[in-house]
Coordinates of C-alpha atoms in Angstrom, one line a residue:
X24 CA -165.3 72.1 137.2
X25 CA -163.9 75.3 135.7
X26 CA -166.3 77.4 137.8
X27 CA -165.0 75.7 140.9
X28 CA -161.4 76.3 139.9
X29 CA -162.3 80.0 139.2
X30 CA -164.0 80.4 142.5
X31 CA -161.3 78.7 144.6
X32 CA -158.3 79.8 142.5
X33 CA -157.4 76.1 142.5
X34 CA -155.1 74.2 140.2
X35 CA -156.0 71.7 137.6
X36 CA -154.3 68.3 137.1
X37 CA -154.3 66.9 133.6
X38 CA -153.8 63.2 133.2
X39 CA -153.0 60.9 130.3
X40 CA -156.0 58.5 130.2
X41 CA -155.6 55.7 127.8
X42 CA -158.6 53.7 126.6
X43 CA -157.7 50.3 127.9
X44 CA -161.1 48.8 127.4
X45 CA -163.7 50.0 124.8
X46 CA -165.3 53.1 126.1
X47 CA -163.3 53.0 129.4
X48 CA -160.5 55.4 130.1
X49 CA -158.0 55.0 132.9
X50 CA -156.3 58.2 134.1
X51 CA -152.7 58.0 135.1
X52 CA -152.1 58.7 138.7
X53 CA -149.1 60.9 137.9
X54 CA -150.2 64.2 136.3
X55 CA -149.1 67.7 135.4
X56 CA -150.6 70.4 137.6
X57 CA -151.1 74.1 136.9
X58 CA -153.0 77.3 136.8
X59 CA -155.9 77.6 134.4
X60 CA -156.4 80.6 132.2
X61 CA -159.8 80.9 130.5
X62 CA -159.4 81.9 126.9
X63 CA -163.0 82.0 125.9
X64 CA -166.4 81.2 127.5
X65 CA -169.3 79.9 125.4
X66 CA -173.0 80.2 125.9
X67 CA -173.4 76.4 126.3
X68 CA -171.2 76.6 129.4
X69 CA -168.1 75.2 127.8
X70 CA -164.8 77.1 127.8
X71 CA -161.5 77.1 125.9
X72 CA -158.7 77.0 128.5
X73 CA -155.0 77.1 128.7
X74 CA -153.2 75.3 131.6
X75 CA -149.8 76.5 132.7
X76 CA -148.1 73.4 134.1
X77 CA -146.1 74.2 137.1
X78 CA -145.8 71.0 139.1
X79 CA -146.2 67.3 139.0
X80 CA -148.6 65.5 141.3
X81 CA -149.1 61.8 142.1
X82 CA -152.6 60.9 143.2
X83 CA -153.0 58.2 145.8
X84 CA -156.8 58.0 145.5
X85 CA -159.8 59.6 143.9
X86 CA -162.4 61.0 146.4
X87 CA -164.9 62.0 143.6
X88 CA -165.5 60.5 140.2
X89 CA -168.7 62.2 138.9
X90 CA -169.1 64.7 137.3
X91 CA -165.3 65.0 137.3
X92 CA -162.4 63.4 139.1
X93 CA -161.1 64.9 142.4
X94 CA -158.2 63.2 144.0
X95 CA -155.8 63.3 146.9
X96 CA -152.1 63.0 146.5
X97 CA -148.7 64.6 146.9
X98 CA -146.5 66.9 144.8
X99 CA -143.5 65.3 143.2
X100 CA -140.1 66.7 143.6
X101 CA -137.5 66.6 140.8
X102 CA -134.2 65.0 141.6
X103 CA -131.8 67.7 140.3
X104 CA -128.6 65.8 141.4
X105 CA -126.2 65.8 138.5
X106 CA -122.7 67.2 137.9
X107 CA -122.8 70.9 137.3
X108 CA -120.9 70.5 134.0
X109 CA -123.4 67.9 132.7
X110 CA -126.3 70.2 133.5
X111 CA -124.6 73.2 131.9
X112 CA -123.7 71.2 128.7
X113 CA -127.3 69.7 128.4
X114 CA -128.8 73.2 128.9
X115 CA -126.5 74.7 126.3
X116 CA -127.1 71.9 123.7
X117 CA -130.9 71.8 124.1
X118 CA -131.1 75.6 124.0
X119 CA -128.9 75.7 120.9
X120 CA -131.0 73.1 119.1
X121 CA -134.2 74.9 120.0
X122 CA -132.9 78.3 118.8
X123 CA -131.7 76.7 115.5
X124 CA -135.2 75.1 115.1
X125 CA -137.0 78.5 115.7
X126 CA -134.6 80.4 113.4
X127 CA -135.1 77.9 110.6
X128 CA -138.9 77.6 110.9
X129 CA -140.2 81.0 111.8
X130 CA -140.1 84.3 110.0
X131 CA -140.4 86.4 113.2
X132 CA -138.0 84.5 115.4
X133 CA -136.7 87.3 117.6
X134 CA -139.1 86.8 120.6
X135 CA -138.8 83.0 120.9
X136 CA -135.1 83.1 120.4
X137 CA -134.8 85.7 123.2
X138 CA -137.1 83.5 125.3
X139 CA -134.8 80.5 125.0
X140 CA -131.7 82.7 125.6
X141 CA -133.2 83.9 128.9
X142 CA -134.2 80.4 130.2
X143 CA -131.6 79.3 132.7
X144 CA -133.4 76.3 134.3
X145 CA -133.2 72.9 132.6
X146 CA -136.5 71.7 134.0
X147 CA -138.9 74.1 132.2
X148 CA -137.0 73.8 128.9
X149 CA -137.3 70.0 129.1
X150 CA -141.0 70.3 129.8
X151 CA -141.4 72.7 126.8
X152 CA -139.8 70.1 124.5
X153 CA -141.8 67.2 126.0
X154 CA -145.0 69.1 125.5
X155 CA -144.5 70.3 121.9
X156 CA -142.1 67.9 120.3
X157 CA -143.1 64.4 121.6
X158 CA -146.2 63.1 120.1
X159 CA -146.2 59.6 121.6
X160 CA -148.4 59.9 124.8
X161 CA -146.8 56.9 126.4
X162 CA -143.3 58.4 126.1
X163 CA -144.7 61.8 127.4
X164 CA -146.1 60.0 130.4
X165 CA -142.9 58.1 131.1
X166 CA -141.0 61.4 131.0
X167 CA -143.6 63.0 133.4
X168 CA -143.1 60.2 135.8
X169 CA -139.3 60.3 135.7
X170 CA -137.9 61.9 138.8
X171 CA -134.3 62.5 137.6
X172 CA -133.8 65.8 135.7
X173 CA -130.6 64.4 134.2
X174 CA -132.5 61.4 132.6
X175 CA -135.3 63.7 131.4
X176 CA -132.8 66.1 129.9
X177 CA -130.8 63.4 128.2
X178 CA -134.1 62.0 126.7
X179 CA -135.1 65.5 125.5
X180 CA -131.6 66.0 124.0
X181 CA -132.0 62.7 122.1
X182 CA -135.5 63.7 120.8
X183 CA -134.1 67.0 119.4
X184 CA -131.0 65.2 117.9
X185 CA -133.3 62.6 116.2
X186 CA -135.4 65.4 114.9
X187 CA -132.3 67.1 113.4
X188 CA -131.0 63.8 112.0
X189 CA -134.3 63.0 110.2
X190 CA -135.0 66.5 109.1
X191 CA -138.3 66.5 110.9
X192 CA -139.8 70.0 110.9
X193 CA -141.1 69.6 114.5
X194 CA -144.4 70.9 115.8
X195 CA -145.4 73.5 113.2
X196 CA -149.1 72.9 113.2
X197 CA -149.8 74.0 116.8
X198 CA -149.4 77.4 118.3
X199 CA -146.3 77.7 120.5
X200 CA -146.7 79.6 123.8
X201 CA -143.8 81.7 125.0
X202 CA -144.5 83.5 128.3
X203 CA -143.4 87.1 128.4
X204 CA -142.1 87.0 131.9
X205 CA -141.6 84.6 134.8
X206 CA -143.9 81.8 133.6
X207 CA -147.3 83.4 133.5
X208 CA -148.7 84.3 130.1
X209 CA -150.6 87.4 129.3
X210 CA -152.4 88.6 126.2
X211 CA -151.2 87.4 122.9
X212 CA -148.5 84.9 123.8
X213 CA -148.8 82.4 121.0
X214 CA -146.6 82.1 118.1
X215 CA -147.5 80.7 114.7

């Protein structure tokens, strides 16, 4: 699968696939989709990869199941309709909570704080929080399927508020990835 993606410069969709029956996993039809970066190749043919999620896709059918799924579907658009003042307030509040969290939990916080100060679009900052701060896979999937950016941002705001209220340290046991430029990562982009 990774070889085919490398050869075709294709994108990889990653699906939440709960085990609904013993030994049987059922992939969700709505998935995140993005470019693959190979971090390390192993002699046994396996690879460590990083996927930079860029879009959402909804599959309508699978055209191949073995040795891996290939499906057909369409890209999902985000409904960005909301009052400008609401979007600005949500962006400011979420960004401030994230900067406070970074400042509190990391010794070297300059780069991630600058990263959040430079983010001007509510969609990727919501995706960042959903990926790193929400552990419940059902809740993550529900957010992924939500078309309204306003509803997603309000949910993210509440997740961060709840984290502040409970004193939760957040995702400190996984490396955080902060791209250096416009969304693509290069070199040593992890923090932790």
